[in-house]
Amino acid sequence: MMAWWTRMRERYEALVEEYGWAAIATYAVLFVGTLIGFYAAMRAGYSVEGTAGSAGTIGAAYFATKMTQPLRIAATLGLTPVMVRVIRFVRPTRAPQAP
């Protein structure tokens, strides 16, 4: 299990090095979306048992979000190159203009 996590971390670091802000933004959007999704589900009536349930809704949503971290990293690894291609297609880089 630890070797898998180490490989994922190395791939994520390489992705951040290659794509920079786009990789970080993709991860942040996934994190915030997951947190809001868990919070909304818990406010809508999903009952959480155990320690996370006694921490309050935000605390439980944060705990549930942290438990999905390996899935979010995997999603970041897959989505970042796609999102960069879409952004480059929609907003092509402009050639520098001569003065």
XYZ file of N, CA, C and O in Angstrom, residues 4-84:
324
model
N 2.308 2.142 -3.406
C 1.300 2.747 -4.274
C 1.173 4.235 -3.964
O 1.143 5.063 -4.867
N 1.115 4.572 -2.688
C 0.968 5.969 -2.290
C 2.192 6.775 -2.713
O 2.081 7.910 -3.162
N 3.378 6.193 -2.589
C 4.607 6.876 -2.990
C 4.612 7.144 -4.488
O 4.989 8.235 -4.925
N 4.176 6.160 -5.279
C 4.105 6.365 -6.732
C 3.106 7.456 -7.080
O 3.366 8.280 -7.968
N 1.953 7.466 -6.421
C 0.954 8.505 -6.685
C 1.510 9.886 -6.340
O 1.311 10.839 -7.084
N 2.210 9.980 -5.226
C 2.772 11.262 -4.817
C 3.823 11.736 -5.823
O 3.851 12.911 -6.192
N 4.668 10.826 -6.284
C 5.678 11.191 -7.269
C 5.039 11.640 -8.578
O 5.479 12.612 -9.194
N 3.984 10.947 -9.003
C 3.288 11.338 -10.227
C 2.628 12.708 -10.061
O 2.631 13.529 -10.979
N 2.045 12.966 -8.887
C 1.411 14.252 -8.632
C 2.457 15.368 -8.659
O 2.229 16.431 -9.246
N 3.599 15.150 -8.017
C 4.657 16.164 -8.009
C 5.172 16.440 -9.420
O 5.445 17.589 -9.776
N 5.298 15.390 -10.242
C 5.721 15.580 -11.639
C 4.667 16.358 -12.412
O 4.989 17.203 -13.252
N 3.396 16.086 -12.126
C 2.304 16.797 -12.786
C 2.337 18.280 -12.427
O 2.186 19.138 -13.298
N 2.552 18.585 -11.150
C 2.633 19.980 -10.714
C 3.829 20.663 -11.370
O 3.744 21.818 -11.795
N 4.933 19.943 -11.479
C 6.113 20.521 -12.121
C 5.854 20.819 -13.599
O 6.283 21.840 -14.121
N 5.119 19.917 -14.270
C 4.856 20.102 -15.699
C 3.771 21.141 -15.964
O 3.913 21.980 -16.845
N 2.663 21.084 -15.215
C 1.508 21.937 -15.509
C 1.351 23.117 -14.554
O 0.537 24.000 -14.792
N 2.075 23.124 -13.449
C 2.058 24.257 -12.526
C 0.696 24.556 -11.941
O 0.054 23.700 -11.337
N 0.267 25.807 -12.136
C -0.979 26.284 -11.530
C -2.181 25.460 -11.935
O -3.141 25.344 -11.163
N -2.192 24.901 -13.133
C -3.353 24.135 -13.600
C -3.557 22.884 -12.753
O -4.695 22.517 -12.431
N -2.477 22.214 -12.369
C -2.588 21.022 -11.527
C -3.079 21.391 -10.130
O -3.957 20.719 -9.573
N -2.541 22.469 -9.597
C -2.952 22.905 -8.266
C -4.405 23.367 -8.282
O -5.185 23.045 -7.376
N -4.801 24.092 -9.311
C -6.186 24.561 -9.417
C -7.151 23.390 -9.577
O -8.228 23.390 -8.968
N -6.769 22.393 -10.370
C -7.632 21.224 -10.543
C -7.829 20.514 -9.216
O -8.952 20.162 -8.847
N -6.747 20.313 -8.470
C -6.848 19.661 -7.165
C -7.714 20.493 -6.215
O -8.559 19.958 -5.497
N -7.510 21.816 -6.210
C -8.279 22.686 -5.312
C -9.769 22.653 -5.634
O -10.605 22.600 -4.731
N -10.105 22.667 -6.920
C -11.515 22.610 -7.317
C -12.137 21.277 -6.884
O -13.261 21.241 -6.368
N -11.397 20.189 -7.067
C -11.895 18.887 -6.626
C -12.063 18.850 -5.111
O -13.056 18.311 -4.598
N -11.121 19.421 -4.371
C -11.201 19.439 -2.913
C -12.418 20.225 -2.441
O -13.216 19.744 -1.633
N -12.558 21.448 -2.949
C -13.675 22.298 -2.529
C -15.014 21.686 -2.948
O -15.978 21.686 -2.174
N -15.070 21.138 -4.162
C -16.310 20.495 -4.615
C -16.699 19.307 -3.760
O -17.875 19.116 -3.426
N -15.713 18.507 -3.379
C -15.981 17.356 -2.522
C -16.434 17.804 -1.143
O -17.398 17.264 -0.583
N -15.759 18.805 -0.590
C -16.130 19.322 0.730
C -17.550 19.869 0.728
O -18.357 19.542 1.611
N -17.884 20.665 -0.275
C -19.242 21.224 -0.368
C -20.262 20.114 -0.574
O -21.345 20.141 0.011
N -19.915 19.119 -1.389
C -20.831 17.998 -1.617
C -21.118 17.222 -0.346
O -22.286 16.902 -0.051
N -20.088 16.910 0.423
C -20.297 16.203 1.688
C -21.078 17.062 2.671
O -21.974 16.575 3.368
N -20.752 18.349 2.736
C -21.462 19.242 3.652
C -22.950 19.308 3.298
O -23.805 19.190 4.167
N -23.244 19.467 2.004
C -24.637 19.544 1.563
C -25.372 18.237 1.849
O -26.531 18.243 2.281
N -24.703 17.106 1.612
C -25.337 15.807 1.876
C -25.651 15.643 3.362
O -26.733 15.149 3.729
N -24.738 16.085 4.201
C -24.959 15.949 5.641
C -26.030 16.910 6.139
O -26.817 16.560 7.013
N -26.074 18.095 5.561
C -27.125 19.050 5.944
C -28.499 18.601 5.452
O -29.508 18.939 6.055
N -28.501 17.841 4.360
C -29.771 17.372 3.790
C -30.318 16.159 4.533
O -31.392 15.683 4.218
N -29.558 15.643 5.488
C -30.108 14.568 6.285
C -29.310 13.289 6.327
O -29.691 12.360 7.028
N -28.196 13.213 5.616
C -27.367 12.018 5.706
C -26.760 11.976 7.096
O -26.132 12.915 7.546
N -26.960 10.893 7.794
C -26.516 10.765 9.176
C -25.134 10.130 9.239
O -24.899 9.078 8.650
N -24.245 10.768 9.986
C -22.894 10.250 10.171
C -22.793 9.684 11.575
O -23.109 10.360 12.546
N -22.343 8.455 11.691
C -22.195 7.805 12.993
C -20.750 7.878 13.452
O -19.836 8.018 12.655
N -20.532 7.762 14.740
C -19.178 7.664 15.276
C -18.551 9.013 15.566
O -19.230 10.018 15.769
N -17.230 9.027 15.559
C -16.469 10.217 15.923
C -16.738 11.381 14.985
O -16.896 12.523 15.421
N -16.786 11.106 13.679
C -17.018 12.181 12.709
C -18.381 12.826 12.925
O -18.536 14.024 12.713
N -19.362 12.062 13.365
C -20.692 12.605 13.596
C -20.736 13.571 14.759
O -21.538 14.498 14.777
N -19.877 13.378 15.747
C -19.894 14.263 16.902
C -19.043 15.513 16.685
O -19.041 16.403 17.516
N -18.337 15.594 15.594
C -17.456 16.735 15.332
C -18.198 17.910 14.713
O -17.605 18.947 14.481
N -19.435 17.777 14.401
C -20.168 18.833 13.737
C -20.170 18.602 12.237
O -19.392 17.800 11.707
N -21.052 19.302 11.550
C -21.226 19.076 10.127
C -19.985 19.428 9.322
O -19.547 18.648 8.478
N -19.393 20.581 9.579
C -18.191 20.976 8.825
C -17.041 20.023 9.122
O -16.316 19.606 8.223
N -16.859 19.677 10.380
C -15.786 18.751 10.747
C -15.973 17.388 10.107
O -15.022 16.781 9.610
N -17.204 16.901 10.106
C -17.487 15.607 9.492
C -17.291 15.666 7.980
O -16.762 14.721 7.379
N -17.689 16.771 7.363
C -17.504 16.926 5.918
C -16.013 16.984 5.579
O -15.570 16.379 4.598
N -15.226 17.673 6.405
C -13.782 17.749 6.179
C -13.150 16.358 6.341
O -12.309 15.955 5.539
N -13.547 15.638 7.370
C -13.023 14.294 7.592
C -13.354 13.388 6.407
O -12.493 12.660 5.909
N -14.585 13.432 5.936
C -14.985 12.616 4.787
C -14.206 13.027 3.537
O -13.809 12.164 2.738
N -13.968 14.314 3.377
C -13.191 14.803 2.235
C -11.760 14.289 2.298
O -11.199 13.865 1.289
N -11.153 14.307 3.475
C -9.785 13.797 3.625
C -9.721 12.293 3.338
O -8.714 11.805 2.835
N -10.778 11.579 3.625
C -10.798 10.139 3.350
C -10.834 9.847 1.846
O -10.452 8.771 1.413
N -11.271 10.811 1.063
C -11.317 10.626 -0.394
C -10.073 11.169 -1.085
O -10.030 11.221 -2.315
N -9.050 11.543 -0.330
C -7.854 12.151 -0.912
C -7.190 11.294 -1.990
O -6.847 11.825 -3.049
N -7.007 9.985 -1.798
C -6.392 9.196 -2.880
C -7.208 9.245 -4.181
O -6.645 9.309 -5.270
N -8.521 9.259 -4.059
C -9.372 9.349 -5.250
C -9.252 10.714 -5.911
O -9.218 10.814 -7.139
N -9.156 11.760 -5.104
C -9.019 13.105 -5.667
C -7.671 13.290 -6.348
O -7.577 13.942 -7.389
N -6.622 12.704 -5.784
C -5.306 12.790 -6.430
C -5.333 12.038 -7.753
O -4.821 12.532 -8.762
N -5.939 10.859 -7.762
C -6.048 10.103 -9.017
C -6.847 10.890 -10.052
O -6.484 10.932 -11.235
N -7.938 11.523 -9.621
C -8.741 12.334 -10.536
C -7.933 13.534 -11.050
O -8.029 13.889 -12.227
N -7.125 14.133 -10.184
C -6.278 15.252 -10.596
C -5.281 14.810 -11.654
O -5.060 15.519 -12.644
N -4.683 13.637 -11.455
C -3.718 13.115 -12.429
C -4.361 12.908 -13.792
O -3.742 13.150 -14.825
N -5.612 12.460 -13.806
C -6.289 12.225 -15.076
C -6.896 13.463 -15.707
O -6.897 13.610 -16.931
N -7.404 14.373 -14.872
C -8.122 15.534 -15.391
C -7.232 16.711 -15.791
O -7.591 17.468 -16.691
N -6.103 16.891 -15.125
C -5.267 18.061 -15.402
C -4.822 18.153 -16.855
O -5.000 19.205 -17.481
N -4.257 17.084 -17.461
C -3.864 17.212 -18.869
C -5.049 17.524 -19.789
O -4.920 18.306 -20.733
N -6.207 16.958 -19.489
C -7.400 17.213 -20.298
C -7.811 18.678 -20.157
O -8.104 19.345 -21.158
N -7.830 19.184 -18.928
C -8.232 20.570 -18.711
C -7.259 21.547 -19.369
O -7.674 22.549 -19.935
N -5.969 21.246 -19.334
C -4.985 22.128 -19.972
C -5.197 22.145 -21.486
O -5.136 23.204 -22.120
